[in-house]
């Protein structure tokens, strides 16, 4: 990647154009203002009796389409479902470190469903009015659960027992599902049909590297994005799942997440410790975001499309928020109680933005490897 930074040469007689100096000054002011635009506060902390144990790691957090429910899954082999209203404080609640709402999972969640295996991915099924939740697990099985009856109603085992990292559904009707796995394939299937017949099966990496993430274009286009252990992300046209139409090449380590920011841009996360913003038109890299630590774990990535904010976890047990316009974080929050030297054994393992609301307020939910769930609320400052 080219280095566009300028260096001052004391022996050079050239003087920078005043217009360029003014432009740089304005850019610096805008960047500083972006850091001060938002006020974030920890609102709620949810713990359990086993807090601190890796057996309760929260690997995935998902809001339902109405943003009134939030589901979590992970190592504990259970799906917990919470009403957002129960997690958020009341309207008259004042924010601050002494006004944090403290809850326990057993009391805070509306209900939970035991699962046969550890969960790596959750997705709400389109067209089910928030009643059906799809999951991918460590045994390579895709399962759909009826949340009213709290039972599995659909199951597929097409990855040969290899761990599924990601599950998603398309946003058109009739919709299809897709799963990415350690077996190096992305497989698309019709949820209306049981059995092992696939709509499509693709192996993005020539070397057979794992497919770590998959996401359909939420704006209705025919594109599905895939992140792989071969350090690349790919874009496929679902109408012809043969060769990728876009290749996003820039990460130095496996690509763990792909998220569509809008109709024109996509964000990826990798274990090279950075997020990257890409153009969906020509796979051109637009910006790199650095500050968080990520060298080996899935730490979560979520985008708040209305406000243009990116959220991710970190292996030093912090939550990071980036503004899409700037490469450095605008807010960093220490998660739970841990050391600040980067050697904390716990880390933030999942994050998810609530998509509803206007441009002046936002909600971010984060989960940790110690089983703690935190709710963070943000308000835009008035100038």
GROMACS .gro file of C-alpha atoms in nm:
model
  383
    1UNK     CA    1   0.000   0.000   0.000
    2UNK     CA    2   0.135   0.341  -0.093
    3UNK     CA    3   0.227   0.583   0.180
    4UNK     CA    4   0.060   0.915   0.110
    5UNK     CA    5   0.206   1.094   0.413
    6UNK     CA    6   0.416   1.400   0.340
    7UNK     CA    7   0.760   1.454   0.490
    8UNK     CA    8   0.916   1.791   0.561
    9UNK     CA    9   1.263   1.839   0.412
   10UNK     CA   10   1.451   2.120   0.591
   11UNK     CA   11   1.683   2.162   0.291
   12UNK     CA   12   1.400   2.217   0.046
   13UNK     CA   13   1.328   2.580  -0.041
   14UNK     CA   14   0.973   2.498  -0.151
   15UNK     CA   15   0.688   2.635   0.059
   16UNK     CA   16   0.360   2.449   0.077
   17UNK     CA   17   0.072   2.615  -0.102
   18UNK     CA   18  -0.141   2.814   0.147
   19UNK     CA   19  -0.456   2.657   0.005
   20UNK     CA   20  -0.319   2.311   0.083
   21UNK     CA   21  -0.227   2.422   0.435
   22UNK     CA   22  -0.578   2.557   0.487
   23UNK     CA   23  -0.730   2.235   0.353
   24UNK     CA   24  -0.520   2.026   0.593
   25UNK     CA   25  -0.616   2.248   0.884
   26UNK     CA   26  -0.985   2.213   0.802
   27UNK     CA   27  -0.945   1.836   0.774
   28UNK     CA   28  -0.777   1.824   1.116
   29UNK     CA   29  -1.062   2.029   1.268
   30UNK     CA   30  -1.321   1.797   1.115
   31UNK     CA   31  -1.136   1.493   1.249
   32UNK     CA   32  -1.119   1.636   1.598
   33UNK     CA   33  -1.486   1.729   1.581
   34UNK     CA   34  -1.570   1.371   1.483
   35UNK     CA   35  -1.402   1.257   1.804
   36UNK     CA   36  -1.614   1.501   2.003
   37UNK     CA   37  -1.942   1.450   1.814
   38UNK     CA   38  -2.051   1.161   2.031
   39UNK     CA   39  -2.089   1.099   2.401
   40UNK     CA   40  -2.089   0.727   2.485
   41UNK     CA   41  -2.181   0.582   2.824
   42UNK     CA   42  -2.196   0.235   2.970
   43UNK     CA   43  -2.562   0.175   3.043
   44UNK     CA   44  -2.604  -0.189   3.152
   45UNK     CA   45  -2.384  -0.479   3.259
   46UNK     CA   46  -2.518  -0.835   3.257
   47UNK     CA   47  -2.317  -1.105   3.434
   48UNK     CA   48  -2.367  -1.464   3.544
   49UNK     CA   49  -2.252  -1.687   3.827
   50UNK     CA   50  -1.987  -1.833   3.596
   51UNK     CA   51  -1.848  -1.494   3.496
   52UNK     CA   52  -1.480  -1.522   3.416
   53UNK     CA   53  -1.504  -1.873   3.274
   54UNK     CA   54  -1.423  -1.934   2.909
   55UNK     CA   55  -1.716  -2.179   2.899
   56UNK     CA   56  -1.954  -1.881   2.878
   57UNK     CA   57  -1.782  -1.691   2.596
   58UNK     CA   58  -2.034  -1.488   2.395
   59UNK     CA   59  -1.947  -1.548   2.030
   60UNK     CA   60  -2.238  -1.379   1.856
   61UNK     CA   61  -2.499  -1.108   1.925
   62UNK     CA   62  -2.791  -1.035   1.692
   63UNK     CA   63  -3.083  -0.792   1.705
   64UNK     CA   64  -3.408  -0.912   1.552
   65UNK     CA   65  -3.553  -0.722   1.249
   66UNK     CA   66  -3.769  -0.505   1.475
   67UNK     CA   67  -3.472  -0.430   1.704
   68UNK     CA   68  -3.693  -0.516   2.002
   69UNK     CA   69  -3.516  -0.844   2.080
   70UNK     CA   70  -3.151  -0.940   2.101
   71UNK     CA   71  -3.017  -1.296   2.092
   72UNK     CA   72  -2.676  -1.422   2.202
   73UNK     CA   73  -2.495  -1.751   2.154
   74UNK     CA   74  -2.154  -1.899   2.216
   75UNK     CA   75  -1.959  -2.162   2.404
   76UNK     CA   76  -2.228  -2.218   2.669
   77UNK     CA   77  -2.445  -2.419   2.423
   78UNK     CA   78  -2.750  -2.202   2.473
   79UNK     CA   79  -2.932  -1.925   2.291
   80UNK     CA   80  -3.035  -1.644   2.524
   81UNK     CA   81  -3.308  -1.404   2.410
   82UNK     CA   82  -3.352  -1.065   2.577
   83UNK     CA   83  -3.606  -0.789   2.525
   84UNK     CA   84  -3.421  -0.467   2.451
   85UNK     CA   85  -3.655  -0.284   2.686
   86UNK     CA   86  -3.532  -0.494   2.979
   87UNK     CA   87  -3.168  -0.416   2.899
   88UNK     CA   88  -3.202  -0.043   2.845
   89UNK     CA   89  -3.253   0.193   3.140
   90UNK     CA   90  -3.567   0.402   3.178
   91UNK     CA   91  -3.611   0.741   3.016
   92UNK     CA   92  -3.536   0.924   3.343
   93UNK     CA   93  -3.216   0.728   3.400
   94UNK     CA   94  -2.904   0.945   3.433
   95UNK     CA   95  -2.586   0.812   3.280
   96UNK     CA   96  -2.247   0.787   3.447
   97UNK     CA   97  -2.020   0.528   3.603
   98UNK     CA   98  -2.230   0.527   3.922
   99UNK     CA   99  -2.560   0.485   3.735
  100UNK     CA  100  -2.494   0.161   3.551
  101UNK     CA  101  -2.777  -0.092   3.552
  102UNK     CA  102  -2.651  -0.425   3.692
  103UNK     CA  103  -2.827  -0.748   3.594
  104UNK     CA  104  -2.768  -1.123   3.583
  105UNK     CA  105  -2.834  -1.336   3.276
  106UNK     CA  106  -3.084  -1.561   3.454
  107UNK     CA  107  -3.301  -1.263   3.545
  108UNK     CA  108  -3.235  -1.042   3.244
  109UNK     CA  109  -3.308  -1.282   2.958
  110UNK     CA  110  -3.666  -1.359   2.863
  111UNK     CA  111  -3.581  -1.723   2.797
  112UNK     CA  112  -3.307  -1.951   2.667
  113UNK     CA  113  -3.285  -2.258   2.445
  114UNK     CA  114  -3.029  -2.533   2.498
  115UNK     CA  115  -2.837  -2.631   2.183
  116UNK     CA  116  -2.650  -2.957   2.112
  117UNK     CA  117  -2.323  -2.783   2.022
  118UNK     CA  118  -2.129  -2.461   2.072
  119UNK     CA  119  -2.261  -2.176   1.856
  120UNK     CA  120  -2.055  -1.953   1.629
  121UNK     CA  121  -2.329  -1.770   1.435
  122UNK     CA  122  -2.691  -1.656   1.466
  123UNK     CA  123  -2.923  -1.495   1.210
  124UNK     CA  124  -3.294  -1.411   1.226
  125UNK     CA  125  -3.484  -1.577   0.942
  126UNK     CA  126  -3.651  -1.330   0.704
  127UNK     CA  127  -4.026  -1.342   0.674
  128UNK     CA  128  -4.075  -1.513   1.011
  129UNK     CA  129  -4.173  -1.199   1.205
  130UNK     CA  130  -3.885  -1.261   1.444
  131UNK     CA  131  -4.016  -1.607   1.529
  132UNK     CA  132  -3.740  -1.820   1.370
  133UNK     CA  133  -3.369  -1.794   1.443
  134UNK     CA  134  -3.101  -1.970   1.239
  135UNK     CA  135  -2.771  -2.086   1.387
  136UNK     CA  136  -2.439  -2.238   1.281
  137UNK     CA  137  -2.243  -2.454   1.524
  138UNK     CA  138  -1.907  -2.615   1.591
  139UNK     CA  139  -2.035  -2.952   1.464
  140UNK     CA  140  -2.099  -2.815   1.115
  141UNK     CA  141  -2.477  -2.809   1.149
  142UNK     CA  142  -2.719  -2.532   1.048
  143UNK     CA  143  -3.030  -2.534   1.270
  144UNK     CA  144  -3.338  -2.316   1.272
  145UNK     CA  145  -3.529  -2.271   1.598
  146UNK     CA  146  -3.893  -2.182   1.647
  147UNK     CA  147  -3.870  -1.933   1.932
  148UNK     CA  148  -4.237  -1.957   2.025
  149UNK     CA  149  -4.215  -2.331   2.082
  150UNK     CA  150  -3.843  -2.322   2.167
  151UNK     CA  151  -3.764  -2.624   1.950
  152UNK     CA  152  -3.554  -2.692   1.638
  153UNK     CA  153  -3.763  -2.708   1.320
  154UNK     CA  154  -3.498  -2.734   1.045
  155UNK     CA  155  -3.152  -2.889   1.029
  156UNK     CA  156  -2.879  -2.927   0.769
  157UNK     CA  157  -2.541  -3.098   0.797
  158UNK     CA  158  -2.365  -3.028   0.470
  159UNK     CA  159  -2.014  -2.938   0.587
  160UNK     CA  160  -1.903  -3.287   0.685
  161UNK     CA  161  -1.888  -3.210   1.055
  162UNK     CA  162  -1.648  -2.917   1.006
  163UNK     CA  163  -1.713  -2.608   1.214
  164UNK     CA  164  -1.946  -2.345   1.068
  165UNK     CA  165  -1.823  -1.992   1.128
  166UNK     CA  166  -2.102  -1.790   0.971
  167UNK     CA  167  -2.465  -1.812   0.860
  168UNK     CA  168  -2.675  -1.555   0.674
  169UNK     CA  169  -2.996  -1.521   0.472
  170UNK     CA  170  -3.056  -1.329   0.151
  171UNK     CA  171  -3.285  -1.026   0.145
  172UNK     CA  172  -3.504  -1.115  -0.151
  173UNK     CA  173  -3.804  -1.345  -0.181
  174UNK     CA  174  -3.787  -1.640  -0.204
  175UNK     CA  175  -3.478  -1.615   0.012
  176UNK     CA  176  -3.188  -1.856   0.044
  177UNK     CA  177  -2.945  -1.928   0.324
  178UNK     CA  178  -2.567  -1.950   0.316
  179UNK     CA  179  -2.305  -2.092   0.550
  180UNK     CA  180  -1.926  -2.069   0.557
  181UNK     CA  181  -1.712  -2.336   0.720
  182UNK     CA  182  -1.372  -2.471   0.813
  183UNK     CA  183  -1.411  -2.708   0.517
  184UNK     CA  184  -1.325  -2.415   0.289
  185UNK     CA  185  -1.668  -2.385   0.124
  186UNK     CA  186  -1.961  -2.148   0.118
  187UNK     CA  187  -2.283  -2.341   0.064
  188UNK     CA  188  -2.617  -2.190  -0.033
  189UNK     CA  189  -2.941  -2.373   0.042
  190UNK     CA  190  -3.317  -2.325   0.022
  191UNK     CA  191  -3.467  -2.324   0.375
  192UNK     CA  192  -3.795  -2.450   0.231
  193UNK     CA  193  -3.633  -2.778   0.128
  194UNK     CA  194  -3.495  -3.037   0.365
  195UNK     CA  195  -3.216  -3.271   0.265
  196UNK     CA  196  -2.862  -3.215   0.147
  197UNK     CA  197  -2.923  -3.059  -0.196
  198UNK     CA  198  -2.744  -2.725  -0.230
  199UNK     CA  199  -2.844  -2.429  -0.442
  200UNK     CA  200  -2.471  -2.360  -0.487
  201UNK     CA  201  -2.137  -2.466  -0.342
  202UNK     CA  202  -1.818  -2.264  -0.389
  203UNK     CA  203  -1.462  -2.298  -0.264
  204UNK     CA  204  -1.324  -1.939  -0.276
  205UNK     CA  205  -0.966  -2.016  -0.175
  206UNK     CA  206  -0.757  -2.226  -0.410
  207UNK     CA  207  -0.563  -2.351  -0.108
  208UNK     CA  208  -0.878  -2.467   0.070
  209UNK     CA  209  -0.860  -2.212   0.351
  210UNK     CA  210  -1.155  -2.176   0.587
  211UNK     CA  211  -1.449  -1.949   0.506
  212UNK     CA  212  -1.474  -1.731   0.815
  213UNK     CA  213  -1.771  -1.511   0.729
  214UNK     CA  214  -2.051  -1.466   0.479
  215UNK     CA  215  -2.301  -1.181   0.433
  216UNK     CA  216  -2.562  -1.110   0.167
  217UNK     CA  217  -2.606  -0.754   0.044
  218UNK     CA  218  -2.872  -0.618   0.285
  219UNK     CA  219  -2.976  -0.358   0.027
  220UNK     CA  220  -3.119  -0.623  -0.202
  221UNK     CA  221  -2.850  -0.662  -0.464
  222UNK     CA  222  -2.735  -1.001  -0.597
  223UNK     CA  223  -2.398  -0.986  -0.419
  224UNK     CA  224  -2.283  -1.210  -0.137
  225UNK     CA  225  -1.954  -1.125   0.037
  226UNK     CA  226  -1.721  -1.386   0.182
  227UNK     CA  227  -1.413  -1.352   0.406
  228UNK     CA  228  -1.151  -1.625   0.407
  229UNK     CA  229  -0.844  -1.748   0.589
  230UNK     CA  230  -0.640  -1.686   0.272
  231UNK     CA  231  -0.633  -1.313   0.370
  232UNK     CA  232  -0.886  -1.212   0.107
  233UNK     CA  233  -1.253  -1.126   0.085
  234UNK     CA  234  -1.458  -1.210  -0.222
  235UNK     CA  235  -1.779  -1.088  -0.379
  236UNK     CA  236  -1.996  -1.334  -0.572
  237UNK     CA  237  -2.297  -1.274  -0.792
  238UNK     CA  238  -2.549  -1.527  -0.660
  239UNK     CA  239  -2.692  -1.571  -1.008
  240UNK     CA  240  -2.367  -1.732  -1.119
  241UNK     CA  241  -2.170  -1.873  -0.829
  242UNK     CA  242  -1.862  -1.978  -1.023
  243UNK     CA  243  -1.592  -1.712  -1.003
  244UNK     CA  244  -1.591  -1.403  -0.781
  245UNK     CA  245  -1.682  -1.074  -0.943
  246UNK     CA  246  -1.480  -0.882  -0.682
  247UNK     CA  247  -1.161  -0.969  -0.491
  248UNK     CA  248  -1.067  -0.757  -0.189
  249UNK     CA  249  -0.695  -0.804  -0.137
  250UNK     CA  250  -0.514  -0.613   0.136
  251UNK     CA  251  -0.528  -0.789   0.472
  252UNK     CA  252  -0.210  -0.956   0.596
  253UNK     CA  253  -0.391  -1.228   0.793
  254UNK     CA  254  -0.728  -1.410   0.775
  255UNK     CA  255  -1.038  -1.202   0.708
  256UNK     CA  256  -1.276  -1.275   0.996
  257UNK     CA  257  -1.574  -1.048   0.919
  258UNK     CA  258  -1.740  -0.876   0.622
  259UNK     CA  259  -2.010  -0.613   0.672
  260UNK     CA  260  -2.193  -0.399   0.414
  261UNK     CA  261  -2.182  -0.036   0.526
  262UNK     CA  262  -2.409   0.098   0.251
  263UNK     CA  263  -2.485   0.030  -0.115
  264UNK     CA  264  -2.138   0.142  -0.219
  265UNK     CA  265  -1.899   0.037   0.059
  266UNK     CA  266  -1.808  -0.269   0.264
  267UNK     CA  267  -1.599  -0.312   0.580
  268UNK     CA  268  -1.376  -0.611   0.655
  269UNK     CA  269  -1.192  -0.716   0.969
  270UNK     CA  270  -0.883  -0.931   0.993
  271UNK     CA  271  -0.650  -1.080   1.249
  272UNK     CA  272  -0.387  -0.837   1.123
  273UNK     CA  273  -0.536  -0.593   1.374
  274UNK     CA  274  -0.716  -0.360   1.137
  275UNK     CA  275  -1.046  -0.289   0.967
  276UNK     CA  276  -1.056  -0.194   0.600
  277UNK     CA  277  -1.315   0.003   0.404
  278UNK     CA  278  -1.369  -0.097   0.040
  279UNK     CA  279  -1.550   0.032  -0.266
  280UNK     CA  280  -1.809  -0.216  -0.391
  281UNK     CA  281  -1.767  -0.091  -0.747
  282UNK     CA  282  -1.403  -0.180  -0.809
  283UNK     CA  283  -1.277  -0.347  -0.485
  284UNK     CA  284  -1.059  -0.043  -0.419
  285UNK     CA  285  -0.945   0.003  -0.059
  286UNK     CA  286  -1.060   0.340   0.073
  287UNK     CA  287  -0.941   0.350   0.433
  288UNK     CA  288  -0.768   0.149   0.707
  289UNK     CA  289  -0.879   0.163   1.073
  290UNK     CA  290  -0.624   0.080   1.339
  291UNK     CA  291  -0.605   0.095   1.717
  292UNK     CA  292  -0.760  -0.226   1.847
  293UNK     CA  293  -0.567  -0.549   1.906
  294UNK     CA  294  -0.657  -0.860   1.704
  295UNK     CA  295  -0.405  -1.130   1.619
  296UNK     CA  296  -0.586  -1.461   1.667
  297UNK     CA  297  -0.949  -1.439   1.792
  298UNK     CA  298  -1.288  -1.343   1.654
  299UNK     CA  299  -1.354  -1.011   1.827
  300UNK     CA  300  -1.670  -0.902   1.647
  301UNK     CA  301  -1.748  -0.636   1.387
  302UNK     CA  302  -2.069  -0.439   1.345
  303UNK     CA  303  -2.166  -0.129   1.149
  304UNK     CA  304  -2.429   0.129   1.238
  305UNK     CA  305  -2.537   0.233   0.892
  306UNK     CA  306  -2.742   0.539   0.990
  307UNK     CA  307  -2.457   0.709   1.173
  308UNK     CA  308  -2.162   0.569   0.979
  309UNK     CA  309  -2.002   0.417   1.289
  310UNK     CA  310  -1.803   0.094   1.314
  311UNK     CA  311  -1.774  -0.111   1.631
  312UNK     CA  312  -1.536  -0.394   1.714
  313UNK     CA  313  -1.384  -0.576   2.008
  314UNK     CA  314  -1.021  -0.613   2.099
  315UNK     CA  315  -0.791  -0.870   2.255
  316UNK     CA  316  -0.691  -0.620   2.524
  317UNK     CA  317  -1.052  -0.640   2.651
  318UNK     CA  318  -1.169  -0.307   2.511
  319UNK     CA  319  -1.451  -0.195   2.283
  320UNK     CA  320  -1.351   0.033   1.995
  321UNK     CA  321  -1.574   0.270   1.798
  322UNK     CA  322  -1.459   0.421   1.468
  323UNK     CA  323  -1.616   0.690   1.252
  324UNK     CA  324  -1.610   0.572   0.891
  325UNK     CA  325  -1.438   0.899   0.791
  326UNK     CA  326  -1.127   0.861   1.008
  327UNK     CA  327  -0.875   0.583   1.060
  328UNK     CA  328  -0.831   0.623   1.437
  329UNK     CA  329  -1.094   0.531   1.699
  330UNK     CA  330  -1.325   0.804   1.827
  331UNK     CA  331  -1.404   0.615   2.149
  332UNK     CA  332  -1.243   0.331   2.346
  333UNK     CA  333  -1.404   0.157   2.642
  334UNK     CA  334  -1.244  -0.086   2.888
  335UNK     CA  335  -1.468  -0.391   2.911
  336UNK     CA  336  -1.534  -0.537   3.253
  337UNK     CA  337  -1.235  -0.533   3.487
  338UNK     CA  338  -0.898  -0.623   3.341
  339UNK     CA  339  -0.538  -0.521   3.301
  340UNK     CA  340  -0.437  -0.238   3.073
  341UNK     CA  341  -0.108  -0.390   2.960
  342UNK     CA  342  -0.258  -0.601   2.680
  343UNK     CA  343  -0.205  -0.930   2.867
  344UNK     CA  344  -0.560  -0.967   2.998
  345UNK     CA  345  -0.671  -1.326   2.928
  346UNK     CA  346  -1.024  -1.199   2.856
  347UNK     CA  347  -1.121  -1.020   2.537
  348UNK     CA  348  -1.427  -0.864   2.374
  349UNK     CA  349  -1.561  -1.141   2.151
  350UNK     CA  350  -1.873  -0.994   1.987
  351UNK     CA  351  -2.044  -0.661   1.918
  352UNK     CA  352  -2.369  -0.556   1.753
  353UNK     CA  353  -2.525  -0.216   1.678
  354UNK     CA  354  -2.898  -0.160   1.709
  355UNK     CA  355  -3.004  -0.025   1.368
  356UNK     CA  356  -3.323   0.164   1.464
  357UNK     CA  357  -3.332   0.526   1.573
  358UNK     CA  358  -3.230   0.855   1.421
  359UNK     CA  359  -2.889   1.006   1.371
  360UNK     CA  360  -2.871   1.149   1.723
  361UNK     CA  361  -2.873   0.830   1.929
  362UNK     CA  362  -2.735   0.477   1.907
  363UNK     CA  363  -2.701   0.155   2.105
  364UNK     CA  364  -2.412  -0.092   2.095
  365UNK     CA  365  -2.420  -0.430   2.270
  366UNK     CA  366  -2.089  -0.607   2.337
  367UNK     CA  367  -2.011  -0.952   2.474
  368UNK     CA  368  -1.692  -1.088   2.626
  369UNK     CA  369  -1.500  -1.412   2.651
  370UNK     CA  370  -1.587  -1.406   3.021
  371UNK     CA  371  -1.962  -1.415   2.951
  372UNK     CA  372  -2.028  -1.053   3.040
  373UNK     CA  373  -2.276  -0.856   2.825
  374UNK     CA  374  -2.257  -0.476   2.819
  375UNK     CA  375  -2.497  -0.221   2.671
  376UNK     CA  376  -2.349   0.109   2.558
  377UNK     CA  377  -2.560   0.407   2.455
  378UNK     CA  378  -2.441   0.702   2.252
  379UNK     CA  379  -2.581   1.049   2.202
  380UNK     CA  380  -2.472   1.308   1.952
  381UNK     CA  381  -2.361   1.628   2.115
  382UNK     CA  382  -2.526   1.957   2.026
  383UNK     CA  383  -2.293   2.229   1.902
   0.00000   0.00000   0.00000
